[in-house]
Amino acid sequence: MLIAVIVFLAVFTVLMLLLSAVSSGSSREMKQTLARLDAIPARPQAGGAEESVDIRRREILSTLPWLNRWLEKIGLTRRLRLLLRQADLEWTVGRLVLLSITSSAVAVYLVNMRTGALPFALFLGIAAGSLPLAYVLRKRSKRFARFEELLPEAVDTMVSAIRAGHGFNSAIGLMAKEAPEPIRREFRQCYDEQNFGLELRVALANLAERVPTPDVHMIVTAVLIQQESGGNLTEILDKAAQLIRERFRLQRQVRVHTAQGRASAWVLSLVPIVLGVLMYLMNPEQMSLLWTNPAGVKLLYTGAIMLTIGIAIIRKIVRMKV
């Protein structure tokens, strides 16, 4: 009975995912329009009513109406939507959720049919269900790394524009046109938000929320302090660019010195898995005792927990914050 339920869920989610993919093209223009409207602050209604219009509630979370209504009630939806924006993916939150459910259901079904060990299948199902989110986080990290790599040159361009007589808002507009991606897109949104009527403080705070890196927070804080207390903005930005370059240089040195540790982490993480697969292919009956015998199941769980703890400790050692 349980297997039938799992198969039904897997097939159902796959069909819903295909339907979402087919209908996503027709809603792309609407999503772009609502994304631009998201920058407009809510205004009081006519007649002095204090109730304001929340445009962000209309943003499409899924092309499936029932899933869209369900996601609107979940507090985690806003965080997932922000992660997708930061990763620069054209996914909806509903598509991410359906991908996770489908991956988990298919993994549970296949592993349980092959081994007959439902607890082990559920464990692997949870791991498989987290793969779409891991992909999003990976894309997000790569985009942030690219952003920080190009940020010093972008700040230098802003400094040159300000020294040439442009205002800070005009310098942001120049970055929105001339800077490489992904800096161009983020500064374009910041520039558009100001054109829609948002204050500079709010637009920069939104930029720091979309790109929550230490360098962006430092630049935003420096600009806001300068706007409040005055000072030489070009000198502040110039020193910030130099500080970012020095931090990158130190990061490269740290990566060189920790290269052996990171390689060891990969080897120690993959060796048990690879050996387990090879031993199963060579002698399936002997390896099947790990999930058919109660003692073997306990050993399997213990090994998985110890392997996870070991990977976490190694990553903690080799990942040094600069």
XYZ file of C-alpha atoms in Angstrom:
322
model
C 0.000 0.000 0.000
C 2.794 2.395 0.909
C 4.613 1.689 -2.350
C 1.440 2.442 -4.305
C 1.057 5.777 -2.517
C 4.672 6.680 -3.241
C 4.301 5.772 -6.913
C 1.126 7.863 -7.142
C 2.837 10.868 -5.570
C 5.832 10.513 -7.878
C 3.715 10.303 -11.040
C 1.435 13.117 -9.886
C 4.281 15.493 -9.099
C 6.015 14.699 -12.397
C 2.827 15.546 -14.294
C 2.378 18.761 -12.330
C 6.000 19.681 -13.012
C 5.528 19.161 -16.748
C 2.355 21.233 -16.670
C 4.198 23.984 -14.824
C 7.014 23.954 -17.385
C 4.591 24.158 -20.318
C 2.574 27.013 -18.862
C 5.569 29.010 -17.602
C 6.210 30.557 -21.009
C 2.836 32.290 -21.173
C 3.291 33.831 -17.711
C 6.842 35.137 -18.195
C 5.723 38.583 -19.331
C 3.357 38.867 -16.382
C 6.122 37.896 -13.954
C 8.426 40.568 -15.376
C 5.741 43.221 -15.007
C 4.960 42.218 -11.435
C 8.658 42.173 -10.607
C 8.930 45.827 -11.672
C 5.776 46.717 -9.748
C 7.338 45.109 -6.680
C 9.653 48.115 -6.478
C 6.749 50.546 -6.048
C 5.981 51.302 -2.381
C 2.429 50.761 -1.219
C 0.392 53.990 -1.122
C -2.691 54.770 0.989
C -6.014 54.363 -0.742
C -8.167 57.338 -1.634
C -10.483 58.705 1.040
C -7.935 58.657 3.847
C -8.109 54.941 4.436
C -5.066 53.549 6.175
C -5.246 50.269 4.313
C -2.487 50.001 1.680
C -2.207 47.945 -1.458
C 0.289 45.104 -1.139
C 1.407 44.532 -4.721
C 3.884 41.839 -3.707
C 1.067 39.469 -2.763
C 0.189 39.232 -6.461
C 3.578 37.883 -7.427
C 3.273 34.472 -9.008
C 4.683 31.734 -6.800
C 3.483 28.939 -9.061
C 1.647 28.665 -12.364
C -0.639 26.126 -10.688
C -3.436 28.040 -8.906
C -3.885 25.570 -6.037
C -0.144 25.463 -5.363
C 0.121 29.248 -5.616
C -2.595 29.677 -2.961
C -0.900 27.146 -0.699
C 2.540 28.759 -1.026
C 1.154 32.206 -0.203
C 0.289 30.921 3.275
C 3.784 29.610 4.054
C 6.264 31.920 5.737
C 9.238 30.188 4.124
C 8.054 31.175 0.651
C 9.579 34.652 0.797
C 12.980 33.175 1.642
C 12.786 30.685 -1.221
C 11.737 33.412 -3.643
C 14.702 35.532 -2.569
C 17.075 32.585 -3.040
C 15.803 32.064 -6.593
C 16.299 35.736 -7.396
C 19.783 35.714 -5.936
C 20.637 32.626 -7.999
C 19.300 34.377 -11.143
C 17.017 31.449 -11.974
C 13.745 31.839 -13.870
C 12.070 29.314 -11.578
C 8.997 29.861 -9.493
C 8.846 28.743 -5.885
C 6.293 26.149 -6.923
C 8.663 24.624 -9.445
C 11.386 24.333 -6.805
C 8.972 22.647 -4.396
C 7.724 20.231 -7.064
C 11.275 19.352 -8.088
C 12.176 18.557 -4.486
C 9.067 16.428 -3.938
C 9.561 14.576 -7.218
C 13.234 13.856 -6.562
C 12.472 12.613 -3.069
C 9.546 10.399 -4.144
C 11.425 8.832 -7.061
C 14.476 8.123 -4.892
C 12.371 6.514 -2.153
C 10.526 4.361 -4.670
C 13.623 3.161 -6.547
C 15.726 2.459 -3.448
C 12.879 0.709 -1.645
C 12.105 -1.455 -4.684
C 15.769 -2.368 -5.035
C 16.712 -2.958 -1.401
C 13.436 -3.331 0.508
C 14.840 -1.174 3.327
C 12.286 1.596 3.792
C 14.226 3.575 6.472
C 17.302 3.641 4.255
C 15.130 4.625 1.284
C 13.598 7.482 3.282
C 17.066 8.693 4.265
C 18.182 8.754 0.631
C 14.862 10.331 -0.343
C 15.522 13.252 1.978
C 18.989 13.629 0.477
C 17.594 13.511 -3.069
C 14.876 16.015 -2.200
C 17.496 18.508 -1.090
C 19.356 18.364 -4.425
C 17.269 21.087 -6.167
C 17.823 23.426 -3.226
C 21.531 22.568 -3.232
C 21.653 23.467 -6.928
C 20.008 26.825 -6.217
C 22.446 27.553 -3.392
C 25.377 26.601 -5.619
C 24.207 28.940 -8.386
C 23.702 31.654 -5.778
C 27.223 31.238 -4.394
C 28.784 31.345 -7.873
C 26.828 34.472 -8.754
C 27.855 36.198 -5.528
C 31.487 35.236 -6.138
C 31.310 36.719 -9.637
C 29.657 39.850 -8.247
C 32.376 40.354 -5.649
C 35.085 39.720 -8.236
C 33.772 42.526 -10.454
C 32.803 44.884 -7.639
C 36.168 46.728 -7.261
C 36.205 47.699 -10.947
C 32.573 48.776 -10.686
C 33.340 50.981 -7.691
C 36.274 52.517 -9.587
C 33.899 53.341 -12.437
C 31.520 55.028 -10.007
C 34.394 57.029 -8.514
C 35.490 58.171 -11.976
C 31.929 59.205 -12.836
C 31.549 61.209 -9.621
C 34.902 62.922 -10.146
C 33.795 63.809 -13.677
C 30.863 65.746 -12.227
C 28.058 63.187 -12.119
C 25.921 62.756 -9.035
C 25.739 59.498 -7.123
C 22.380 58.614 -8.684
C 23.794 59.249 -12.154
C 26.766 57.035 -11.293
C 24.352 54.241 -10.368
C 22.580 54.760 -13.694
C 25.911 54.491 -15.484
C 26.574 51.188 -13.717
C 23.125 49.987 -14.770
C 24.122 50.494 -18.419
C 27.858 49.843 -18.640
C 28.775 47.348 -15.902
C 29.086 43.622 -16.695
C 26.653 41.059 -15.350
C 25.609 40.379 -12.627
C 26.463 43.882 -11.372
C 24.511 45.524 -14.183
C 21.259 43.809 -13.274
C 21.447 44.601 -9.564
C 22.360 48.252 -10.099
C 19.672 48.557 -12.781
C 17.080 47.415 -10.269
C 18.466 49.850 -7.714
C 18.298 52.662 -10.284
C 14.767 51.712 -11.342
C 13.601 51.670 -7.732
C 14.785 55.260 -7.323
C 13.000 56.256 -10.530
C 9.822 54.689 -9.155
C 10.072 56.954 -6.117
C 11.953 54.983 -3.471
C 14.450 56.849 -1.347
C 18.141 56.167 -1.886
C 18.394 54.607 1.570
C 15.639 52.106 0.792
C 17.015 51.284 -2.664
C 20.491 50.622 -1.257
C 19.016 48.546 1.575
C 17.215 46.427 -1.026
C 20.490 46.014 -2.908
C 22.181 44.797 0.273
C 19.319 42.345 0.820
C 19.549 40.943 -2.707
C 23.344 40.646 -2.514
C 24.103 40.003 1.192
C 27.890 39.962 0.904
C 30.277 41.744 3.298
C 31.640 43.980 0.533
C 28.211 45.195 -0.559
C 27.179 45.821 3.048
C 30.378 47.801 3.600
C 29.815 49.999 0.544
C 26.128 50.560 1.319
C 26.917 51.467 4.928
C 29.680 53.862 3.851
C 27.416 55.607 1.338
C 24.542 55.943 3.819
C 26.837 57.359 6.496
C 28.250 59.828 3.967
C 24.725 60.872 2.977
C 23.894 61.598 6.624
C 27.110 63.155 7.910
C 28.812 64.384 4.739
C 32.363 63.819 3.580
C 34.307 63.017 0.437
C 32.348 60.225 -1.234
C 34.971 59.531 -3.894
C 37.647 59.033 -1.264
C 35.389 56.704 0.727
C 34.561 54.579 -2.315
C 38.184 54.540 -3.458
C 39.347 53.196 -0.101
C 36.522 50.642 -0.120
C 37.660 49.368 -3.533
C 41.235 49.033 -2.270
C 40.037 47.143 0.798
C 38.018 44.735 -1.367
C 41.065 44.056 -3.562
C 43.235 43.329 -0.529
C 40.631 40.976 0.846
C 40.514 39.092 -2.455
C 44.279 38.803 -2.493
C 44.225 37.346 1.016
C 41.400 34.960 0.043
C 43.454 33.610 -2.861
C 46.389 32.971 -0.544
C 44.131 31.143 1.906
C 42.704 28.969 -0.896
C 46.218 28.032 -2.003
C 47.243 27.012 1.514
C 44.039 25.020 2.112
C 43.970 23.262 -1.284
C 45.355 20.018 0.154
C 42.798 20.008 2.948
C 39.921 20.548 0.527
C 41.188 17.740 -1.705
C 41.424 15.466 1.338
C 37.836 16.326 2.233
C 36.632 15.240 -1.215
C 38.626 12.014 -1.123
C 37.512 11.054 2.384
C 33.899 11.839 1.488
C 33.762 9.877 -1.764
C 35.881 6.823 -0.895
C 33.270 5.120 1.378
C 30.486 5.693 -1.148
C 32.513 4.513 -4.144
C 33.774 1.432 -2.284
C 30.252 0.588 -1.166
C 28.933 0.746 -4.734
C 31.825 -1.359 -6.073
C 31.412 -3.991 -3.353
C 27.678 -4.168 -4.051
C 28.336 -4.729 -7.761
C 30.892 -7.449 -6.973
C 28.934 -9.246 -4.246
C 25.319 -8.063 -3.910
C 24.305 -10.773 -1.434
C 26.984 -9.870 1.074
C 26.407 -6.125 0.829
C 22.634 -6.539 1.090
C 23.109 -7.535 4.731
C 23.629 -3.844 5.499
C 19.944 -3.088 4.835
C 18.301 -6.483 5.340
C 19.856 -7.370 8.700
C 18.976 -5.177 11.727
C 22.611 -5.042 12.819
C 23.639 -4.033 9.301
C 21.070 -1.238 9.253
C 22.478 0.119 12.517
C 26.001 -0.014 11.086
C 24.817 1.767 7.951
C 23.175 4.560 9.922
C 26.194 4.895 12.205
C 28.549 5.096 9.241
C 26.391 7.719 7.503
C 26.231 9.852 10.655
C 29.973 9.608 11.274
C 30.712 10.407 7.618
C 28.476 13.478 7.779
C 30.123 14.685 10.983
C 33.581 14.134 9.497
C 32.732 16.110 6.355
C 31.341 18.962 8.456
C 34.477 19.076 10.627
C 36.829 19.069 7.626
C 34.842 21.828 5.911
C 34.939 23.851 9.108
C 38.721 23.509 9.244
C 39.519 24.347 5.612
C 36.935 27.122 5.137
C 38.501 30.203 6.675
C 36.582 33.466 6.635
C 38.585 36.482 5.524
